Coordinates of C-alpha atoms in Angstrom, one line a residue:
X11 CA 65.2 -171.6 74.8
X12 CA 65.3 -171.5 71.2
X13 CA 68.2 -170.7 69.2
X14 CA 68.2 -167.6 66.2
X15 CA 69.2 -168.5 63.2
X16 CA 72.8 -167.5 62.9
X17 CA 74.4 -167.7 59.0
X18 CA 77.9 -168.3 60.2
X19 CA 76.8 -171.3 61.6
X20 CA 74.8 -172.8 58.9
X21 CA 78.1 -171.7 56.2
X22 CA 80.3 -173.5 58.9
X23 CA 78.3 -176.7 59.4
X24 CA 78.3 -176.9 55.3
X25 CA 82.2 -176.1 55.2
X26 CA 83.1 -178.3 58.0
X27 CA 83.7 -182.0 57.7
X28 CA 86.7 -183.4 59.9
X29 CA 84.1 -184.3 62.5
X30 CA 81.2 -185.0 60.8
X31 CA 79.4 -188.1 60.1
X32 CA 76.8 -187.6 57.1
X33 CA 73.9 -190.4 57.1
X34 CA 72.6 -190.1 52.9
X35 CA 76.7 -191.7 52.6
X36 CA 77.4 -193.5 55.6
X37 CA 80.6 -195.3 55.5
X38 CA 80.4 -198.2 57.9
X39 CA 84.4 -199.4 57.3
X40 CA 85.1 -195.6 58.2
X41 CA 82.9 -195.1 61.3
X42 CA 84.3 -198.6 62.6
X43 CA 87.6 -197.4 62.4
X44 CA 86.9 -194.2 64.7
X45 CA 85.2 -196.4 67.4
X46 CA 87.9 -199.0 67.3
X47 CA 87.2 -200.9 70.5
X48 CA 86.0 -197.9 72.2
X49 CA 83.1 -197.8 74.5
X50 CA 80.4 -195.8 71.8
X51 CA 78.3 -193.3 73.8
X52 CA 75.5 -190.7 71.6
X53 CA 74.6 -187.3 72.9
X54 CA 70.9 -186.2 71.6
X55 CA 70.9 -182.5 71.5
X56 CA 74.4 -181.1 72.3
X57 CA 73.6 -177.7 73.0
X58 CA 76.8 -175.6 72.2
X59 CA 79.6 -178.7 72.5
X60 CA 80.3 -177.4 76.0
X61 CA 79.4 -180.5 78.0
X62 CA 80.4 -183.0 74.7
X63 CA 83.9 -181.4 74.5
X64 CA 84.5 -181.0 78.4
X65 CA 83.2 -185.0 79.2
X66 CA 85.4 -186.3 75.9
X67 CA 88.7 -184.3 77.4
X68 CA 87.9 -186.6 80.4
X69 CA 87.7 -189.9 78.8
X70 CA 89.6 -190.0 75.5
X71 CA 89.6 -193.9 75.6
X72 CA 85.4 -193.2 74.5
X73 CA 84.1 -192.5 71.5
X74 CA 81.1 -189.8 71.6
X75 CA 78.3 -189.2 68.8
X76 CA 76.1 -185.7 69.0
X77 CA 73.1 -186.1 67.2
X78 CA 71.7 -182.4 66.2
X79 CA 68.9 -181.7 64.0
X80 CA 69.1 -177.9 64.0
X81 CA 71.8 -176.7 61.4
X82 CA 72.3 -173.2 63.6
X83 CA 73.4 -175.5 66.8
X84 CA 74.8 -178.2 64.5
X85 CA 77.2 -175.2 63.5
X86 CA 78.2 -173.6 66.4
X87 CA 78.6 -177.4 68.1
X88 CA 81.0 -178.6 65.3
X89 CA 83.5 -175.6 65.8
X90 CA 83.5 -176.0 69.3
X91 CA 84.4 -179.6 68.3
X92 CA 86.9 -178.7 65.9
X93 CA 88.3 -176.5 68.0
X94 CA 88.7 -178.5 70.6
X95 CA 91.4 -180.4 68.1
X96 CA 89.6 -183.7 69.9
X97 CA 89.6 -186.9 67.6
X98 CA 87.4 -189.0 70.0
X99 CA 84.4 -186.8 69.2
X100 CA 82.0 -187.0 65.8
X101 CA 78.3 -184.5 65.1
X102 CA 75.6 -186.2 62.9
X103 CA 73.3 -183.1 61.4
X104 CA 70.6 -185.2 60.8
X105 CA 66.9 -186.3 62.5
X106 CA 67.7 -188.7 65.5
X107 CA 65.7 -191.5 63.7
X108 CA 67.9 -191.2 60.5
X109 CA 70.8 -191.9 62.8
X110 CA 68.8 -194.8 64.3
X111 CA 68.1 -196.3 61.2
X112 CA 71.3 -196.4 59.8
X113 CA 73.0 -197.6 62.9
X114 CA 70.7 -200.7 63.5
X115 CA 71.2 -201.1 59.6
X116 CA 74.6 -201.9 60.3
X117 CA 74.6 -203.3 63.6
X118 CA 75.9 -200.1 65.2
X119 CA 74.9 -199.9 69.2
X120 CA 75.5 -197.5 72.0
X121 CA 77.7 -198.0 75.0
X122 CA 75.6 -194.7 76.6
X123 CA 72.9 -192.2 75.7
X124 CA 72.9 -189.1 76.9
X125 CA 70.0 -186.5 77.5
X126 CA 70.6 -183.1 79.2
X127 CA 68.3 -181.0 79.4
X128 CA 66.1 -182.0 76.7
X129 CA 63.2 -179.8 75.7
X130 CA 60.3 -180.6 77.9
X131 CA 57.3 -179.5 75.4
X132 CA 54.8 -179.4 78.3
X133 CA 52.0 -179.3 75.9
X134 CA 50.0 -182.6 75.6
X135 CA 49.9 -182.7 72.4
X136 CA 53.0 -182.3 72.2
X137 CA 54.0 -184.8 74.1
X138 CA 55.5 -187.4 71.0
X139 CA 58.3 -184.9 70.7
X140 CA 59.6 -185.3 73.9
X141 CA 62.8 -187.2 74.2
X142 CA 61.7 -189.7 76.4
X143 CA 58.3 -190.4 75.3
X144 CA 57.0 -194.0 73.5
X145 CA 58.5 -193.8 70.4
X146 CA 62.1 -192.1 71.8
X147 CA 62.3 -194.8 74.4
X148 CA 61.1 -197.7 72.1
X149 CA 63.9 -196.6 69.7
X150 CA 66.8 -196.6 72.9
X151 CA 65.9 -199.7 73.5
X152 CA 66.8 -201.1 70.3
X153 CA 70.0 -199.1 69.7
X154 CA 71.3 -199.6 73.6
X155 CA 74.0 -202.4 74.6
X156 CA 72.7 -205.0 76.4
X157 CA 74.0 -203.3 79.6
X158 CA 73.5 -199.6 77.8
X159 CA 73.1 -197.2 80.3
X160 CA 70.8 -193.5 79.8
X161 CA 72.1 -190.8 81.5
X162 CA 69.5 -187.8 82.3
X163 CA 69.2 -184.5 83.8
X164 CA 66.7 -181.8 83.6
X165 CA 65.7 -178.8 85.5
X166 CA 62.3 -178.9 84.8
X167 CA 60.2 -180.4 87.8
X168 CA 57.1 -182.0 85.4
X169 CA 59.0 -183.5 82.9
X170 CA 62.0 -185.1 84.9
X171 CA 58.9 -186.9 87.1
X172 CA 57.6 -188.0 83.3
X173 CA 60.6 -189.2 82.2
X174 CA 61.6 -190.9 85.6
X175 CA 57.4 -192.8 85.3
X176 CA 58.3 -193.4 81.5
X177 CA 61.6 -195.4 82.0
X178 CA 60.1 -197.5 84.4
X179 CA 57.1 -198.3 82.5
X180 CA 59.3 -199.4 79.8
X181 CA 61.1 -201.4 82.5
X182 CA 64.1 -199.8 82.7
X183 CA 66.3 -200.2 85.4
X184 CA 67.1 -197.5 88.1
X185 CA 70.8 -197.3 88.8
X186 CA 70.3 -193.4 89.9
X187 CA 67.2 -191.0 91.4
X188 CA 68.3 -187.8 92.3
X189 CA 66.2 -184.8 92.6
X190 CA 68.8 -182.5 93.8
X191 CA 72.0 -183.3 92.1
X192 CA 74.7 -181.4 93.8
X193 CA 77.7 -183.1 93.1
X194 CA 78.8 -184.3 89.3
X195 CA 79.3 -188.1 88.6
X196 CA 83.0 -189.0 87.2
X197 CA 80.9 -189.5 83.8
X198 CA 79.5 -186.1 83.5
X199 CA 80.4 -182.8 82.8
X200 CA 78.4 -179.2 83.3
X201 CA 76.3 -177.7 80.8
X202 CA 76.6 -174.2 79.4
X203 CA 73.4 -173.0 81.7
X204 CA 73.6 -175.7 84.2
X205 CA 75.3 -173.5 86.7
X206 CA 73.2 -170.9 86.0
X207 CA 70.5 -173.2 86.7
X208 CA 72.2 -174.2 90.2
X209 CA 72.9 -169.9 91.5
X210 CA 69.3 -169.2 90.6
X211 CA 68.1 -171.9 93.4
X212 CA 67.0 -174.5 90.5
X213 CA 67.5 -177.8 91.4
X214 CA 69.3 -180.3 88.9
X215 CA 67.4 -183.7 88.6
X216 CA 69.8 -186.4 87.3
X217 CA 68.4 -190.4 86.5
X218 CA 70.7 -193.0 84.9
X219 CA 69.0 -195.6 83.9
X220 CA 70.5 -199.6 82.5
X221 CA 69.4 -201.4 79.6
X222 CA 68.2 -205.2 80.8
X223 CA 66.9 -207.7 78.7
X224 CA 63.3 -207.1 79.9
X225 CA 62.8 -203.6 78.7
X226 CA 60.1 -203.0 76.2
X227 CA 61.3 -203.1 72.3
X228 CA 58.1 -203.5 71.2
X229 CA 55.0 -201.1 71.2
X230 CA 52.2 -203.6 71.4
X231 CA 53.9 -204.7 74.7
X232 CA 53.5 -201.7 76.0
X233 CA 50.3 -201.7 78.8

């Protein structure tokens, strides 16, 4: 679903800077001092901050990262952060690769990624936007903890079976395959339209995935 353009959020994301990380002047000293020793998990695609806001409630001993790319959700994400009055919890407006770049700059990884319910572009050629295609996964891999873990859900049927095929081509390993998640793990939190999803008979698909040290970093290893 895409989102309209809404000016409020755009004015607020521009206004806004408690909890806000901005990549053109990252301040390594700075972000260090907000993870601490935390465990460091990144959220790729936040939605509205429902599910970032209700999991970081659960687990203030974490730090959590949303990565956001549209300024409209970017905007309306940051005040539910903000309003929230949660410290553990930081947005990055920028291109996920930005953040990637940075972060492996400075020798910043990832405890935890998290993708819910990513868009599933079923186009073909469209398929180098998806968040778990080649150079998505390829980029994971280099940002993930040695024992890193993805967490997944979807409601879409084609590409949950993609992404499931895609993490174990890139030799992922499966810690969790569930095509009809029911009940929520102690590390997740609902959506804003997941139980929607759920009353309208769709079923949830939920993967976690763990980081190993023979996943794939490299595209010319890839068969």
């Amino acid at each position: 679903m895409r989102t309209k353009f809404k000016k409020w959020a755009v004015d607020y994301l521009d206004e806004s800077f408690t909890n806000q990380i901005k990549l053109d002047n990252f301040n390594k000293e700075e972000f260090l001092k907000f993870v601490g020793k935390s465990p460091l998990f990144l959220e790729i695609g936040p939605g509205k901050g429902q599910f970032i806001t209700s999991l970081a409630s659960k687990y203030l001993d974490c730090k959590f990262i949303v990565c956001e790319l549209n300024a409209t959700i970017s905007g309306i994400c940051l005040k539910k952060i903000d309003d929230s009055q949660l410290t553990n919890v930081k947005l990055v407006a920028h291109n996920f690769f930005e953040l990637g770049k940075i972060f492996l700059e400075n020798n910043i990884f990832f405890d935890g990624i998290i993708l819910n319910f990513s868009d599933p572009w079923p186009k073909k050629r469209h398929e180098r936007r998806r968040l778990t295609s080649d150079i998505f996964l390829l980029e994971y891999a280099s940002l993930l903890k040695k024992d890193g873990q993805i967490y997944f859900k979807s409601d879409n049927d084609d590409f949950s079976l993609y992404s499931l095929e895609q993490f174990k081509k890139f030799k992922f390993d499966v810690i969790k395959e569930c095509f009809d998640y029911n009940v929520l793990d102690d590390f997740d939190a609902l959506t804003e339209f997941e139980t929607k999803f759920k009353n309208n008979g769709v079923k949830i698909k939920r993967f976690i995935f763990k980081n190993n040290p023979n996943v794939i970093k490299k595209s010319e290893e890839l068969i």
